[in-house]
Coordinates of C-alpha atoms in Angstrom, one line a residue:
Chain A
X2 CA -2.7 15.6 -13.3
X3 CA -4.8 14.5 -10.2
X4 CA -3.3 10.9 -9.9
X5 CA -5.8 8.6 -8.1
X6 CA -9.1 10.2 -7.0
X7 CA -11.4 8.5 -4.6
X8 CA -15.0 9.5 -3.7
X9 CA -16.5 9.9 -1.2
X10 CA -13.9 10.9 1.4
X11 CA -16.2 9.9 4.3
X12 CA -19.3 7.8 4.6
X13 CA -21.5 6.5 7.4
X14 CA -23.8 3.5 6.7
X15 CA -26.2 1.5 8.7
X16 CA -25.8 -2.3 8.8
X17 CA -27.4 -3.8 5.7
X18 CA -27.1 -0.7 3.5
X19 CA -25.2 -0.8 0.3
X20 CA -22.8 1.6 -1.3
X21 CA -20.2 2.0 -4.1
X22 CA -16.8 3.5 -3.6
X23 CA -15.5 5.2 -6.7
X24 CA -11.9 5.4 -7.9
X25 CA -10.4 7.0 -11.0
X26 CA -6.8 7.4 -12.2
X27 CA -5.5 9.7 -14.9
X28 CA -2.0 8.1 -15.3
X29 CA -3.0 5.6 -18.0
X30 CA -2.1 2.7 -15.7
X31 CA -3.1 -0.8 -16.5
X32 CA -3.5 -2.3 -13.0
X33 CA -5.8 -1.1 -10.2
X34 CA -6.3 -2.3 -6.6
X35 CA -8.6 -1.9 -3.6
X36 CA -7.1 -2.2 -0.1
X37 CA -8.5 -1.8 3.3
X38 CA -6.5 -0.4 6.2
X39 CA -7.3 -1.3 9.8
X40 CA -5.3 -0.4 12.9
X41 CA -2.3 -2.7 13.5
X42 CA -3.0 -4.7 10.3
X43 CA -1.4 -2.8 7.6
X44 CA -3.0 -2.7 4.1
X45 CA -4.9 -5.8 3.0
X46 CA -5.8 -6.4 -0.6
X47 CA -9.5 -6.8 -1.3
X48 CA -9.6 -7.1 -5.1
X49 CA -7.4 -6.1 -8.0
X50 CA -7.6 -5.7 -11.7
X51 CA -4.4 -6.5 -13.6
X52 CA -5.8 -5.0 -16.8
X53 CA -9.0 -3.6 -18.2
X54 CA -11.6 -6.4 -18.4
X55 CA -10.1 -8.6 -15.6
X56 CA -10.7 -8.7 -11.9
X57 CA -9.3 -11.1 -9.2
X58 CA -9.8 -11.7 -5.5
X59 CA -7.1 -10.6 -3.1
X60 CA -6.6 -11.5 0.5
X61 CA -10.0 -10.4 2.0
X62 CA -12.7 -10.3 -0.8
X63 CA -15.7 -11.6 1.2
X64 CA -18.5 -9.0 1.3
X65 CA -17.2 -7.0 -1.6
X66 CA -17.6 -6.8 -5.4
X67 CA -15.7 -4.8 -7.9
X68 CA -16.2 -3.5 -11.4
X69 CA -13.4 -2.3 -13.8
X70 CA -15.6 0.1 -15.7
X71 CA -12.9 1.1 -18.2
X72 CA -9.1 1.7 -18.0
X73 CA -9.5 4.7 -15.7
X74 CA -12.2 3.6 -13.3
X75 CA -12.4 0.8 -10.7
X76 CA -15.3 0.7 -8.2
X77 CA -15.8 -1.3 -5.0
X78 CA -19.3 -2.2 -3.9
X79 CA -20.6 -3.3 -0.5
X80 CA -23.9 -5.0 -1.1
X81 CA -24.9 -5.4 2.6
X82 CA -22.6 -3.4 4.9
X83 CA -21.5 -5.0 8.2
X84 CA -19.8 -3.3 11.2
X85 CA -16.7 -5.5 10.4
X86 CA -16.4 -3.4 7.2
X87 CA -15.7 -0.3 9.1
X88 CA -12.3 0.7 7.8
X89 CA -10.3 3.1 5.6
X90 CA -10.4 2.0 2.0
X91 CA -7.6 2.9 -0.5
X92 CA -7.6 2.6 -4.2
X93 CA -4.3 2.3 -6.0
X94 CA -3.0 2.0 -9.5
X95 CA 0.2 0.9 -11.1
X96 CA 1.7 0.8 -14.6
X97 CA 2.2 -2.9 -14.8
X98 CA 2.6 -5.9 -12.5
X99 CA 4.0 -9.2 -13.8
X100 CA 6.3 -12.0 -12.7
X101 CA 9.2 -10.4 -14.4
X102 CA 8.6 -6.8 -13.5
X103 CA 6.8 -4.8 -10.8
X104 CA 6.1 -1.0 -10.8
X105 CA 5.2 1.2 -7.8
X106 CA 1.6 1.6 -6.5
X107 CA 0.1 5.1 -6.6
X108 CA -2.6 5.5 -3.9
X109 CA -5.6 7.8 -3.5
X110 CA -6.3 9.5 -0.2
X111 CA -8.8 7.0 1.0
X112 CA -12.5 6.7 1.9
X113 CA -13.2 6.5 5.6
X114 CA -16.2 4.2 6.1
X115 CA -18.1 3.7 9.3
X116 CA -20.8 1.0 9.5
X117 CA -23.1 1.3 12.6
Chain B
X160 CA 0.9 -16.1 -0.9
X161 CA 3.5 -13.7 0.6
X162 CA 4.0 -13.1 4.4
X163 CA 5.6 -9.7 5.2
X164 CA 6.6 -9.0 8.8
X165 CA 7.8 -5.5 9.8
X166 CA 9.6 -4.3 13.0
X167 CA 9.4 -2.3 15.1
X168 CA 5.8 -1.2 15.3
X169 CA 6.7 2.1 16.9
X170 CA 10.0 4.0 16.9
X171 CA 11.0 7.3 18.6
X172 CA 14.3 9.0 17.8
X173 CA 15.8 12.4 18.6
X174 CA 16.1 14.8 15.7
X175 CA 19.4 14.2 13.9
X176 CA 19.6 10.6 14.8
X177 CA 19.2 7.6 12.5
X178 CA 16.2 5.4 12.2
X179 CA 16.1 1.8 10.9
X180 CA 13.0 -0.3 10.1
X181 CA 13.2 -3.9 9.1
X182 CA 11.0 -6.2 7.1
X183 CA 11.2 -9.9 6.3
X184 CA 9.3 -11.7 3.5
X185 CA 8.6 -15.3 2.7
X186 CA 8.3 -15.7 -1.0
X187 CA 11.8 -16.3 -2.5
X188 CA 10.5 -15.4 -5.9
X189 CA 9.7 -11.8 -4.9
X190 CA 12.0 -9.4 -6.7
X191 CA 10.8 -5.9 -5.9
X192 CA 10.7 -4.2 -2.5
X193 CA 9.1 -0.7 -2.0
X194 CA 8.8 1.5 1.0
X195 CA 5.9 3.8 1.5
X196 CA 5.4 6.8 3.9
X197 CA 1.9 7.6 5.1
X198 CA 1.1 11.0 6.7
X199 CA -2.1 11.5 8.7
X200 CA -5.2 11.5 6.6
X201 CA -3.4 10.7 3.3
X202 CA -2.7 7.6 1.2
X203 CA 0.7 6.0 1.3
X204 CA 3.4 7.5 -1.0
X205 CA 6.4 5.7 -2.4
X206 CA 9.7 7.0 -0.9
X207 CA 12.2 4.4 -2.2
X208 CA 12.3 1.0 -3.8
X209 CA 14.8 -1.7 -4.6
X210 CA 15.0 -4.5 -7.1
X211 CA 16.5 -7.8 -6.4
X212 CA 19.5 -7.3 -8.7
X213 CA 21.1 -4.7 -6.3
X214 CA 21.9 -4.9 -2.6
X215 CA 21.5 -1.2 -1.7
X216 CA 20.0 2.0 -3.0
X217 CA 20.3 5.5 -1.6
X218 CA 18.3 8.7 -2.2
X219 CA 19.7 11.6 -0.1
X220 CA 18.9 10.8 3.5
X221 CA 17.0 7.6 2.7
X222 CA 18.5 4.2 1.9
X223 CA 17.2 0.7 1.5
X224 CA 19.2 -2.5 1.8
X225 CA 18.3 -6.0 0.6
X226 CA 19.5 -9.4 1.7
X227 CA 17.9 -11.9 -0.6
X228 CA 19.5 -14.9 1.0
X229 CA 18.1 -14.0 4.4
X230 CA 14.9 -12.6 2.8
X231 CA 14.9 -9.3 4.6
X232 CA 15.2 -5.6 3.6
X233 CA 15.6 -2.5 5.7
X234 CA 14.8 1.2 5.5
X235 CA 17.5 3.6 6.8
X236 CA 16.8 7.3 7.5
X237 CA 19.8 9.4 8.5
X238 CA 19.8 12.9 10.0
X239 CA 16.1 12.6 10.9
X240 CA 13.9 15.7 10.9
X241 CA 10.5 16.3 12.4
X242 CA 8.9 16.1 9.0
X243 CA 10.0 12.4 8.8
X244 CA 7.4 11.6 11.5
X245 CA 4.8 9.4 9.8
X246 CA 3.9 5.7 9.4
X247 CA 6.1 3.7 7.1
X248 CA 5.1 0.5 5.3
X249 CA 7.2 -2.1 3.5
X250 CA 5.7 -4.3 0.8
X251 CA 6.6 -7.3 -1.3
X252 CA 4.9 -8.9 -4.3
X253 CA 3.9 -12.5 -4.6
X254 CA 6.1 -14.5 -6.9
X255 CA 3.5 -14.3 -9.6
X256 CA 4.0 -10.5 -9.4
X257 CA 0.3 -9.5 -9.4
X258 CA -0.4 -8.8 -5.7
X259 CA 1.5 -6.7 -3.1
X260 CA 1.5 -7.7 0.5
X261 CA 2.2 -5.0 3.1
X262 CA 3.9 -5.0 6.5
X263 CA 1.8 -3.8 9.5
X264 CA 3.6 -0.4 9.6
X265 CA 6.0 1.5 11.8
X266 CA 5.0 4.7 13.4
X267 CA 8.1 6.9 13.5
X268 CA 8.2 9.9 15.8
X269 CA 11.1 12.3 15.5
X270 CA 11.5 14.4 18.7
X271 CA 12.8 17.9 18.1

């Protein structure tokens, strides 16, 4: 039982290049999330998928796109990378999130991205 | 949306002392409050959580208290040990329940 697996662990891009960050979970969770973590700013939500087939913008979606490929996988794409996107990216999953009930987030170990 | 503020940003304690980290939130409809511990190079891990129908929850040396009226919740770590050194984050969901907002983190150092 691996939990949440993110690939790659490290990546260096030049400005303008594109890449896709991969995330997979093996806990049969319904909801998946992409966060970015910058020094002094905590974790900020980029996009989330409440269930298979749906995606929604979070707090900082500009410059990113996502795909919920199936229940297990949720990818994050940077179409034209910018230095401001240098960050650590975390994928997370949870069993369910709803107005009446929240369940904990389970995080992967992150992708460290540098854009030069 | 939700606004979560966390204090202090850094905290140093002697081994064996207690540590307290506080968070406030803005959305009165929020009803679930988790705390995460992040070690260097790893993703955050849930250490304790509390739902709005209780005021306190304990798990060995860790406890969380919730004051819904004042909209704040706190993490208490007693008998601190060096392995407690890490960054701790609080979080709260929006009233709609589908997004979590995080505090900016507290870097805890336990001095042996």
